[in-house]
Structures are given as structure tokens and as C-alpha cells.
Short mmCIF file of N, CA, C and O in Angstrom, two decimals:
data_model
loop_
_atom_site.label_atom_id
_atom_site.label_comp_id
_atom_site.label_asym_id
_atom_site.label_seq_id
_atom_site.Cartn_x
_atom_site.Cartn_y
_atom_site.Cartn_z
N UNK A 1 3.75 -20.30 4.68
CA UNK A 1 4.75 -19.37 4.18
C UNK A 1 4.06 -18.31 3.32
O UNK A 1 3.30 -18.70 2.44
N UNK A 2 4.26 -16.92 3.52
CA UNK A 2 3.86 -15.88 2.91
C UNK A 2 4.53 -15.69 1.41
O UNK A 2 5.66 -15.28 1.13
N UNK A 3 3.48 -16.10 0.57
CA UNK A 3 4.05 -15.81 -1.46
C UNK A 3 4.28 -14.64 -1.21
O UNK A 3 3.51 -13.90 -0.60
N UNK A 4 5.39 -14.34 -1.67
CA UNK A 4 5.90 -13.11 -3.01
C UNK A 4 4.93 -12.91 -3.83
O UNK A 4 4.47 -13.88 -4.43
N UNK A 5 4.49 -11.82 -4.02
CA UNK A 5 3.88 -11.77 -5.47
C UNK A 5 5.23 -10.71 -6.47
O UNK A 5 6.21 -10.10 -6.05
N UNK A 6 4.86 -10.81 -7.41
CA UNK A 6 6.11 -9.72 -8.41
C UNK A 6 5.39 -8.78 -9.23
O UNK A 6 4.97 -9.06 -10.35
N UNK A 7 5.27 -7.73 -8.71
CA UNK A 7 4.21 -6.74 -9.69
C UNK A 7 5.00 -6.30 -10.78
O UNK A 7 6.06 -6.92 -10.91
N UNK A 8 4.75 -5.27 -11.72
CA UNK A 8 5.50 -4.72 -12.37
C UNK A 8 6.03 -3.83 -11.65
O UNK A 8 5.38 -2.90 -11.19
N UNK A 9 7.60 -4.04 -11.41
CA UNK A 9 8.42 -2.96 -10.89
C UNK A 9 8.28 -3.21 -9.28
O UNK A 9 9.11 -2.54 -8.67
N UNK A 10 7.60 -3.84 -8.58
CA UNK A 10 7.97 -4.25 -7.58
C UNK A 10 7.21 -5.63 -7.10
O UNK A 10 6.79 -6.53 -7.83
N UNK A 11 7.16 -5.55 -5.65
CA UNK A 11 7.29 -7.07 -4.87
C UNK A 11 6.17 -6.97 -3.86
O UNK A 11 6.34 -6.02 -3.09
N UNK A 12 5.33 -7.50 -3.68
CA UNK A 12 4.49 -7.60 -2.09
C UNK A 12 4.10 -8.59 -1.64
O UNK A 12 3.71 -9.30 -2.56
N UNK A 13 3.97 -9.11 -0.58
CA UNK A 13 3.90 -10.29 0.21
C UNK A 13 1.97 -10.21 0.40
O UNK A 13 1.17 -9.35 0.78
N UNK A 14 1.88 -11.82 -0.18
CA UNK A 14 0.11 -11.84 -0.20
C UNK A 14 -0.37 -11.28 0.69
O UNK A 14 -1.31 -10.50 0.55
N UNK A 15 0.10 -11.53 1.62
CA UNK A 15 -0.44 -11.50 3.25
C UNK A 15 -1.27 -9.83 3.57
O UNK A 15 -2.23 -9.52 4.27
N UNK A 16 -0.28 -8.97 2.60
CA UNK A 16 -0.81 -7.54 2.89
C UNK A 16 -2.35 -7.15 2.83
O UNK A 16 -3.04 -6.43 3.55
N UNK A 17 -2.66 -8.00 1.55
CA UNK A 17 -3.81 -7.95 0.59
C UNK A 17 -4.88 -8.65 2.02
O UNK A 17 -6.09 -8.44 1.90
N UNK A 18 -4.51 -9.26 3.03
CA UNK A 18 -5.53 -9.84 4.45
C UNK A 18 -5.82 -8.22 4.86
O UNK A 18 -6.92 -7.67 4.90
N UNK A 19 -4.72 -7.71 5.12
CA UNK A 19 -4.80 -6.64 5.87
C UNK A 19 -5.33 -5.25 5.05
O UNK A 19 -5.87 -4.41 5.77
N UNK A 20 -5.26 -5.05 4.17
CA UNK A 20 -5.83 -4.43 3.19
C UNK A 20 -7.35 -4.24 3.14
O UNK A 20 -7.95 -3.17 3.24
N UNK A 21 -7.95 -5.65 2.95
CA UNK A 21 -9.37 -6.15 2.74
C UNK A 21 -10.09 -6.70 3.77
O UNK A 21 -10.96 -7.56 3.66
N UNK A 22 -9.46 -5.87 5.33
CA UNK A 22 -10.60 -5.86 6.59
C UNK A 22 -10.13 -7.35 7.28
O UNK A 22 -10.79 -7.63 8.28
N UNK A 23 -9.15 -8.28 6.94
CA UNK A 23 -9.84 -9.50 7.38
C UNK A 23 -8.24 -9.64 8.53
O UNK A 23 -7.78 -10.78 8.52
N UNK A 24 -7.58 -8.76 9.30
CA UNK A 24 -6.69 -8.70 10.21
C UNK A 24 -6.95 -8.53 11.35
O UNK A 24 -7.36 -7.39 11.55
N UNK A 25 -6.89 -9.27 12.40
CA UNK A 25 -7.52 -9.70 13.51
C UNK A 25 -6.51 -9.44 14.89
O UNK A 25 -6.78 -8.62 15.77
N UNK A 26 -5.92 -9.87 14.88
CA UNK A 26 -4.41 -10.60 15.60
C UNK A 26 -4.47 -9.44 17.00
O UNK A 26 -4.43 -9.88 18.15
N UNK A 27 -4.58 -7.99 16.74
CA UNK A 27 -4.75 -7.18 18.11
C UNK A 27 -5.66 -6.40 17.47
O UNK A 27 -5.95 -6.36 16.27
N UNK A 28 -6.19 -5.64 18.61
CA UNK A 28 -7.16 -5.02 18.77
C UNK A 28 -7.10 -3.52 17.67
O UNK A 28 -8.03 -3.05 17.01
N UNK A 29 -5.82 -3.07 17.77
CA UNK A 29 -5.02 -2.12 16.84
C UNK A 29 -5.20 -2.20 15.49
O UNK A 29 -5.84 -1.37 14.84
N UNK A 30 -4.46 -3.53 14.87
CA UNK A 30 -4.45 -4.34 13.60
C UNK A 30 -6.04 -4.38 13.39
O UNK A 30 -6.38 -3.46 12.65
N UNK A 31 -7.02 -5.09 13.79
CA UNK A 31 -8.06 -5.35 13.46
C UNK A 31 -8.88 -3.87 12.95
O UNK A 31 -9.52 -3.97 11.90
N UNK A 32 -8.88 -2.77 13.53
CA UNK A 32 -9.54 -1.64 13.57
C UNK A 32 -8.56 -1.04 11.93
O UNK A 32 -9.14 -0.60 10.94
N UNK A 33 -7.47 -1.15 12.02
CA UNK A 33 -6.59 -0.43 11.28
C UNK A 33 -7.30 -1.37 9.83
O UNK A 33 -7.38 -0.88 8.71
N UNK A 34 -7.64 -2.44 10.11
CA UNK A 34 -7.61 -3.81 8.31
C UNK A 34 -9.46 -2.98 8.44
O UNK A 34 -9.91 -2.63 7.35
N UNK A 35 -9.96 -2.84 9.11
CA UNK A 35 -11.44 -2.56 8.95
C UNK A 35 -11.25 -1.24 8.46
O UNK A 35 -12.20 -0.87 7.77
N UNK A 36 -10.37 -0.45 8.58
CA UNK A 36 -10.63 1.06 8.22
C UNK A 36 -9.74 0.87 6.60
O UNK A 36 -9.74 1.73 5.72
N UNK A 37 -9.24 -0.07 6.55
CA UNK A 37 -8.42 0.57 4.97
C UNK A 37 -9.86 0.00 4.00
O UNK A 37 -10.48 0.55 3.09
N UNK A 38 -10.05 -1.61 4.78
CA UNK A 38 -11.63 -2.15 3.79
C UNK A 38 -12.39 -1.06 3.35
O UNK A 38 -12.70 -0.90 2.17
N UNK A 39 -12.81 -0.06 4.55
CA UNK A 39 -13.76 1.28 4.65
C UNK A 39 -13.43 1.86 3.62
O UNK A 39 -14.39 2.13 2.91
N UNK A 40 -12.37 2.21 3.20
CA UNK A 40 -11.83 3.38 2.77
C UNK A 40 -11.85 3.02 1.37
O UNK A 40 -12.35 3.75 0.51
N UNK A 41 -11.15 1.56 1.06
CA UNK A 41 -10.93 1.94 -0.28
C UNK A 41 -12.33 1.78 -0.96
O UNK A 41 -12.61 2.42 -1.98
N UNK A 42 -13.57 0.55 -0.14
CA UNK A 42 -14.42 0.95 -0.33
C UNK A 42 -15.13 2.31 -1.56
O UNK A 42 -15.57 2.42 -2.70
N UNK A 43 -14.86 3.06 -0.44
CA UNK A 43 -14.86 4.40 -0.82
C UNK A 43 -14.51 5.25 -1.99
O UNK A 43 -15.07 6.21 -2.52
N UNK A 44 -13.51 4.67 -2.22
CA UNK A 44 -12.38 5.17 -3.29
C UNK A 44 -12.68 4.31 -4.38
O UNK A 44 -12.09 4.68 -5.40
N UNK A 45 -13.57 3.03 -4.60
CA UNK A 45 -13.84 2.07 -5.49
C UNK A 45 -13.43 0.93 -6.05
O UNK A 45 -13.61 0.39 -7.14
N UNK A 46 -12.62 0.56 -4.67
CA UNK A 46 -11.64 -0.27 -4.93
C UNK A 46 -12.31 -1.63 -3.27
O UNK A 46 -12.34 -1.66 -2.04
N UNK A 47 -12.81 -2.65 -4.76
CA UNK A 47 -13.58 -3.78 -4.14
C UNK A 47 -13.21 -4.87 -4.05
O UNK A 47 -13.89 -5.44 -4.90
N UNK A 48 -12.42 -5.79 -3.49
CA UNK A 48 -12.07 -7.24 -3.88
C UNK A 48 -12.83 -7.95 -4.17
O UNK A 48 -12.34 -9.04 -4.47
N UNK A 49 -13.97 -7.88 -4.25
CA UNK A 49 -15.01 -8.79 -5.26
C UNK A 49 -15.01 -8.08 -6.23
O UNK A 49 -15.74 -8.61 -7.07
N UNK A 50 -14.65 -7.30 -6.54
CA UNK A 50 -14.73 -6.65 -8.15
C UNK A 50 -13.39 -6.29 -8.86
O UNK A 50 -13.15 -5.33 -9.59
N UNK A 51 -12.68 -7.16 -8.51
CA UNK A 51 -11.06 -6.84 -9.07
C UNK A 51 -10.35 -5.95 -7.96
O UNK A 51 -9.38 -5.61 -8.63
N UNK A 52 -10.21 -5.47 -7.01
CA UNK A 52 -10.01 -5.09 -6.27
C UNK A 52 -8.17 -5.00 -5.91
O UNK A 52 -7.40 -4.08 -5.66
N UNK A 53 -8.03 -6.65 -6.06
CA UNK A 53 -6.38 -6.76 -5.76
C UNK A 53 -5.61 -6.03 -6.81
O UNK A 53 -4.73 -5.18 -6.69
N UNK A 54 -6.40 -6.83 -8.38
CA UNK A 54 -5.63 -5.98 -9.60
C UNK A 54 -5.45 -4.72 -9.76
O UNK A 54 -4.58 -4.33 -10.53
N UNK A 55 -6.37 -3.71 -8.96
CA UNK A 55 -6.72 -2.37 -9.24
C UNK A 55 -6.03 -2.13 -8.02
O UNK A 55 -6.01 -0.90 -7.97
N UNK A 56 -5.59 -2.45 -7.28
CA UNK A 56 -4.36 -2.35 -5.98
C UNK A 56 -3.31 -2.60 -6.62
O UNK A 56 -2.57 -1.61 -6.60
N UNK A 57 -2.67 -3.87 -7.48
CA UNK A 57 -1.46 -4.10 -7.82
C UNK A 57 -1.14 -2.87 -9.13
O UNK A 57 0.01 -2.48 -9.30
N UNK A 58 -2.24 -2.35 -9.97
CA UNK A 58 -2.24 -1.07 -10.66
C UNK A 58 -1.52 -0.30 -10.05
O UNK A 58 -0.41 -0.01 -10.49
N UNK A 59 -2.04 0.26 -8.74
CA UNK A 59 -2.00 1.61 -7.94
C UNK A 59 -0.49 1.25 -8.00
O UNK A 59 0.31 1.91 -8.65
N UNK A 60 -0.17 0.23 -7.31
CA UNK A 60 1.39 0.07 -6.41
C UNK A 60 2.22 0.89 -8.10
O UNK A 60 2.55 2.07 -8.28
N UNK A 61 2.32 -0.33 -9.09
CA UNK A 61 3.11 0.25 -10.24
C UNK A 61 2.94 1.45 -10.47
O UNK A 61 3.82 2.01 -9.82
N UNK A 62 2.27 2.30 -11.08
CA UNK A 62 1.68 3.27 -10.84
C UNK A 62 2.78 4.45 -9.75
O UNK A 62 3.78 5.12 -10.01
N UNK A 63 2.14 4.29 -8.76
CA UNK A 63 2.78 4.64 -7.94
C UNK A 63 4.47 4.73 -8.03
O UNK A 63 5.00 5.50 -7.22
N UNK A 64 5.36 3.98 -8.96
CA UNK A 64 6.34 4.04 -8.48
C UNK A 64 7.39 5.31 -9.32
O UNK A 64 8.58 5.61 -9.18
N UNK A 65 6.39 5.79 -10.13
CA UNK A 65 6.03 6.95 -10.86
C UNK A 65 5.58 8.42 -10.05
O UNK A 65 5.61 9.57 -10.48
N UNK A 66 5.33 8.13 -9.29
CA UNK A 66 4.04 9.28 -8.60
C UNK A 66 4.70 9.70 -7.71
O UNK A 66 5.59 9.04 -7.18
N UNK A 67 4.27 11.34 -7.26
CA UNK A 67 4.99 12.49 -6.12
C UNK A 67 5.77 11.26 -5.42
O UNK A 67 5.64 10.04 -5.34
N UNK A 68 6.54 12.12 -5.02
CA UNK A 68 7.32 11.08 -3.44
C UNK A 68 6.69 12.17 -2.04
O UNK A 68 6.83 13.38 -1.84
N UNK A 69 6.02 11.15 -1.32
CA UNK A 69 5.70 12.36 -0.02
C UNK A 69 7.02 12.61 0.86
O UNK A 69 7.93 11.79 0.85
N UNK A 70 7.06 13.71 1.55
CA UNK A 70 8.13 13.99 1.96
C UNK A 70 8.77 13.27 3.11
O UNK A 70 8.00 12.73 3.90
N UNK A 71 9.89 13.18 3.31
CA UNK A 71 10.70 12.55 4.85
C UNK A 71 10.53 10.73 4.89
O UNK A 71 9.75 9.89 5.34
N UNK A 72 11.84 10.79 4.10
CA UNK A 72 11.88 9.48 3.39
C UNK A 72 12.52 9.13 5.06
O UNK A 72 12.98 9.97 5.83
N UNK A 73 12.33 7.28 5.37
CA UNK A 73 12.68 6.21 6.90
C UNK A 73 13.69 6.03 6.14
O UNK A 73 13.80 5.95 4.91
N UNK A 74 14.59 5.95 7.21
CA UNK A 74 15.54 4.96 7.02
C UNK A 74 16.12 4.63 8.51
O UNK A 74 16.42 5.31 9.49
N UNK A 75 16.12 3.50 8.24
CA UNK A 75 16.93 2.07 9.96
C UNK A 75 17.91 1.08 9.09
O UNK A 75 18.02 1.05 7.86
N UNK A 76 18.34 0.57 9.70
CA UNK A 76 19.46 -0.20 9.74
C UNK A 76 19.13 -1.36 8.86
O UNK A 76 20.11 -2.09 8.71
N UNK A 77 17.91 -1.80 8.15
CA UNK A 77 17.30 -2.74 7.38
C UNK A 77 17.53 -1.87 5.86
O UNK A 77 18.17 -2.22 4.87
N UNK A 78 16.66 -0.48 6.10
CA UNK A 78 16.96 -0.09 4.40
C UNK A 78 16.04 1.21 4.50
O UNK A 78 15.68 1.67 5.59
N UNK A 79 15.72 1.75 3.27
CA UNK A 79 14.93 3.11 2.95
C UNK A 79 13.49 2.65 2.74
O UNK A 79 13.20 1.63 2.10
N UNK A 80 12.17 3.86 3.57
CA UNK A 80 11.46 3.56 3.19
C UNK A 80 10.88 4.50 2.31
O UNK A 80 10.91 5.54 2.97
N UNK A 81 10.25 4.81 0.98
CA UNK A 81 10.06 5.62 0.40
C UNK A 81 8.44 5.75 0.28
O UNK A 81 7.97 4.68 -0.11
N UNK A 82 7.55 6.65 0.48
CA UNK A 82 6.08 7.06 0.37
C UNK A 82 5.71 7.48 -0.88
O UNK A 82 6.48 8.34 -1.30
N UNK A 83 4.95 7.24 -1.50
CA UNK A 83 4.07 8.25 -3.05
C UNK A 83 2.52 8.13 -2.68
O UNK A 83 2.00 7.51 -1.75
N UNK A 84 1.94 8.92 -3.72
CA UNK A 84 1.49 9.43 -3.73
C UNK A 84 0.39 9.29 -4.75
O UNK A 84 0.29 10.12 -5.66
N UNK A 85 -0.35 8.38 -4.66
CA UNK A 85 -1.32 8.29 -6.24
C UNK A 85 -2.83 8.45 -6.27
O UNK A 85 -3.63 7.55 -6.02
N UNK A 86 -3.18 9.92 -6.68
CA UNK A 86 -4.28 10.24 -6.88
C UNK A 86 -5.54 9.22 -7.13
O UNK A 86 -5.38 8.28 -7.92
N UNK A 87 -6.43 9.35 -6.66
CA UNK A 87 -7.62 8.49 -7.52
C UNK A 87 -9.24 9.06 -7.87
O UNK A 87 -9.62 9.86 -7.02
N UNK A 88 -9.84 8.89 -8.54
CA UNK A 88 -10.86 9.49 -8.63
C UNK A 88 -12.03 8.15 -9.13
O UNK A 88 -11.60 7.03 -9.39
N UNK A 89 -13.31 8.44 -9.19
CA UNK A 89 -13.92 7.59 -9.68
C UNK A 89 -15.06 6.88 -8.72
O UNK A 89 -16.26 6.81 -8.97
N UNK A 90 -14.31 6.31 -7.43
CA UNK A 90 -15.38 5.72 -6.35
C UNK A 90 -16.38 7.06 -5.46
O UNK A 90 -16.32 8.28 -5.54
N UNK A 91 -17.05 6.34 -4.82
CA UNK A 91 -17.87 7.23 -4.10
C UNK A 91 -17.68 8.82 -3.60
O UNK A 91 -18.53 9.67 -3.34
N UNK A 92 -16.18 8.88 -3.57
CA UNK A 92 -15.52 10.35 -3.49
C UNK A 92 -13.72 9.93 -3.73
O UNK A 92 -13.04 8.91 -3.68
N UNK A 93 -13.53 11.18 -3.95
CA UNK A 93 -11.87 11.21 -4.72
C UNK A 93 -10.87 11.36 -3.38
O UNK A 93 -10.96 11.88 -2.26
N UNK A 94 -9.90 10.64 -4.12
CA UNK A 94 -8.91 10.77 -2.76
C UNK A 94 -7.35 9.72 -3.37
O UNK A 94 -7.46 9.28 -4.52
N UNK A 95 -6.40 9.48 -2.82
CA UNK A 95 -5.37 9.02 -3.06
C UNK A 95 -5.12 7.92 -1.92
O UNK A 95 -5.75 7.79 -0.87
N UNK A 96 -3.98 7.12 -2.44
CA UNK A 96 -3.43 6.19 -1.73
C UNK A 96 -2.21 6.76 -1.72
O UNK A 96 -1.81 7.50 -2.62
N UNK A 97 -1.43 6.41 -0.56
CA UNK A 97 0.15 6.65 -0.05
C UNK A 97 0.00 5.33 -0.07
O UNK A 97 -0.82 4.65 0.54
N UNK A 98 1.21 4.85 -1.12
CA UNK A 98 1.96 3.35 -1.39
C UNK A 98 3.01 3.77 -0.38
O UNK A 98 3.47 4.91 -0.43
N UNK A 99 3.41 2.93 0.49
CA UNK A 99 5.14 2.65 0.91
C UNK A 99 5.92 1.79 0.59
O UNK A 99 5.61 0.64 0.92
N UNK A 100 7.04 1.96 -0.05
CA UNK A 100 7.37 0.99 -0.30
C UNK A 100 9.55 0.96 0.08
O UNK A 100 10.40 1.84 0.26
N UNK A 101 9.55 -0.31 0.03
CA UNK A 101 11.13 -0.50 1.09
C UNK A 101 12.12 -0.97 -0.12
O UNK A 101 11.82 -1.45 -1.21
N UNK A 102 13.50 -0.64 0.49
CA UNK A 102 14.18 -0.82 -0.46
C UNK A 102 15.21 -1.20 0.52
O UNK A 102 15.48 -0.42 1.43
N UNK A 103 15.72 -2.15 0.42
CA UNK A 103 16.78 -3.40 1.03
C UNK A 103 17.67 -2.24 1.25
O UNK A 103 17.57 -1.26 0.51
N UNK A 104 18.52 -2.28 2.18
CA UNK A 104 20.14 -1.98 2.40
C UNK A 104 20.33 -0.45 1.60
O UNK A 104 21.35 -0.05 1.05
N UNK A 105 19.17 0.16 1.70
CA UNK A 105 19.48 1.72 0.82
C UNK A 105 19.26 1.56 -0.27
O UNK A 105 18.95 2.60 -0.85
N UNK A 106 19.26 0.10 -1.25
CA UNK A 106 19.69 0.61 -2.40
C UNK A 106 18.06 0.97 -3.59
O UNK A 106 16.90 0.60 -3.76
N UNK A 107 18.64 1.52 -3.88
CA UNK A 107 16.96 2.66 -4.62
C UNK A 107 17.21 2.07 -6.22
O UNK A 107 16.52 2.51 -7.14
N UNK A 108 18.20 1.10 -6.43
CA UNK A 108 18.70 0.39 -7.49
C UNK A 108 17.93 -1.06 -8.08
O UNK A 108 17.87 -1.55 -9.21
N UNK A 109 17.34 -1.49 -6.65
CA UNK A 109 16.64 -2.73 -6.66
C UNK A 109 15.74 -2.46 -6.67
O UNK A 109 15.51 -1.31 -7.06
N UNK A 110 14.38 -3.51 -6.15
CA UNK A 110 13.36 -3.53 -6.85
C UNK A 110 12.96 -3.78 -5.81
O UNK A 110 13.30 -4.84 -5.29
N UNK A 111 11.80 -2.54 -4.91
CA UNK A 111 11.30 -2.46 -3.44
C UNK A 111 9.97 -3.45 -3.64
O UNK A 111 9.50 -4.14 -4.54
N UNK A 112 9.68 -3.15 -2.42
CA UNK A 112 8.34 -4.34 -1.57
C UNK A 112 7.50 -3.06 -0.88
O UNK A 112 7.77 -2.19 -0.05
N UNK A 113 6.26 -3.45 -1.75
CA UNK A 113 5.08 -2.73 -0.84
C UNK A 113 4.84 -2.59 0.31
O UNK A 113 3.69 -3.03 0.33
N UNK A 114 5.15 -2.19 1.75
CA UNK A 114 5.16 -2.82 3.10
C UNK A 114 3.44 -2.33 3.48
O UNK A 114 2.56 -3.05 3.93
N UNK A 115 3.36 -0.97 3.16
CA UNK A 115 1.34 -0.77 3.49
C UNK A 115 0.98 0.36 2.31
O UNK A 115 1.41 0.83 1.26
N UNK A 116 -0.07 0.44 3.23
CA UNK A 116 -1.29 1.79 2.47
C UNK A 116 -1.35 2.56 3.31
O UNK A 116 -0.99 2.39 4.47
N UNK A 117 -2.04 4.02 2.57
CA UNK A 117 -2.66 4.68 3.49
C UNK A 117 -3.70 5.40 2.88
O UNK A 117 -3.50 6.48 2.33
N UNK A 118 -4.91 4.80 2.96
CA UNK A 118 -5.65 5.62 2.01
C UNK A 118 -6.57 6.67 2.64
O UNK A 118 -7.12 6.73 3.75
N UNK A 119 -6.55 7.42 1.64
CA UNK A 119 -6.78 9.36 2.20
C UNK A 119 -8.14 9.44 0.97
O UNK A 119 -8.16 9.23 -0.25
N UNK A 120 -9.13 9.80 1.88
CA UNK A 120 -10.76 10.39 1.49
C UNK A 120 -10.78 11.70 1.40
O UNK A 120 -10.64 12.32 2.46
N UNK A 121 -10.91 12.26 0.48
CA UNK A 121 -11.01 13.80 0.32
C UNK A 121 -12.94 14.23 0.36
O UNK A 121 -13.87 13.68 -0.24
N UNK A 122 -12.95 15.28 1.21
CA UNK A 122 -13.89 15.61 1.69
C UNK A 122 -14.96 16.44 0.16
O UNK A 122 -16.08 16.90 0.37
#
């Protein structure tokens, strides 16, 4: 069974943190996609041998503060909302796009991280 974790201000399921840190296998798609975020945050300075998750569960809170990118999802499950959180510091500067979901519309409760998207600035 996949833990809950409870960040400040929101919710993410351990399981993300596999896919996050390269180790997602399951299709050929998934596997390339968990190797390129490892790459990236890499990059950005963000190591799971070096605190890595904490400095991820940072970003998410963080984040729930930060730009909203534009053209918010919504389906029949709930809203998905994107931000936007700068980073600087690792090998070159760049941001993460947190997504994060919010049950049945309501922007009242307390959403779940569903991914990343982390962006390398040249």
C-alpha cells in the first residue's frame, strides 16, 4: 500500500519520490521519463543522498505560494493546478513545475502532489 506522506499544506504519495529519483521501470516511457527527472534535478542540486526528498518536500510547500502556470485541468475527479518555483544554486538555475490536485474542485482542501517538471535554464 502506497503511504501518504502530509507535507506542510499538502499530501503526496511515497511512491512519487520512486519516480522522481530515476528508479521507475514499469514501461519503456515511465522508465526514460524517472531517468530524466533523476538527470535534472541532479542538475538543479537536488540529490537523494544528500537530503534530496526534504529539499523536494520544501519545493512542494513552497510552491503552494508560487506563480500559478497558466491553463489550470480539470475532469470529472477534480482541478489540477501547476506553479512555479524558481531555483538556483545546483549546477545551473532553473525551476520546478509542482502539480498539484484538488479533489472534486475544491481549492478549499488540501491538494496532493501528482508530479514534477523540472526545467534547466540554459
Amino acid at each position: 500500500m502506497d503511504e501518504l506522506i502530509q507535507g506542510i499544506g499538502f499530501t503526496i504519495k511515497s511512491s512519487k519520490f520512486d519516480f522522481f529519483f530515476g528508479r521507475v521501470t514499469s514501461t519503456p516511457t515511465n522508465a526514460r521519463r524517472s531517468s530524466d527527472n533523476l538527470r535534472d534535478l541532479r542538475i538543479l542540486g537536488i540529490d537523494e543522498a544528500s537530503g534530496g526528498k526534504e529539499q523536494l518536500l520544501q519545493i512542494f510547500a513552497e510552491g503552494l505560494n508560487a506563480l500559478e502556470v497558466p491553463e489550470r485541468k480539470t475532469n470529472e475527479y477534480g482541478v489540477h493546478i501547476s506553479r512555479k518555483v524558481e531555483l538556483s544554486g545546483g549546477e545551473k538555475p532553473g525551476a520546478i513545475i509542482v502539480r498539484y490536485f484538488y479533489p472534486q474542485g475544491n481549492l478549499n482542501t488540501i491538494p496532493q502532489v501528482t508530479s514534477i517538471v523540472p526545467l534547466i535554464y540554459q
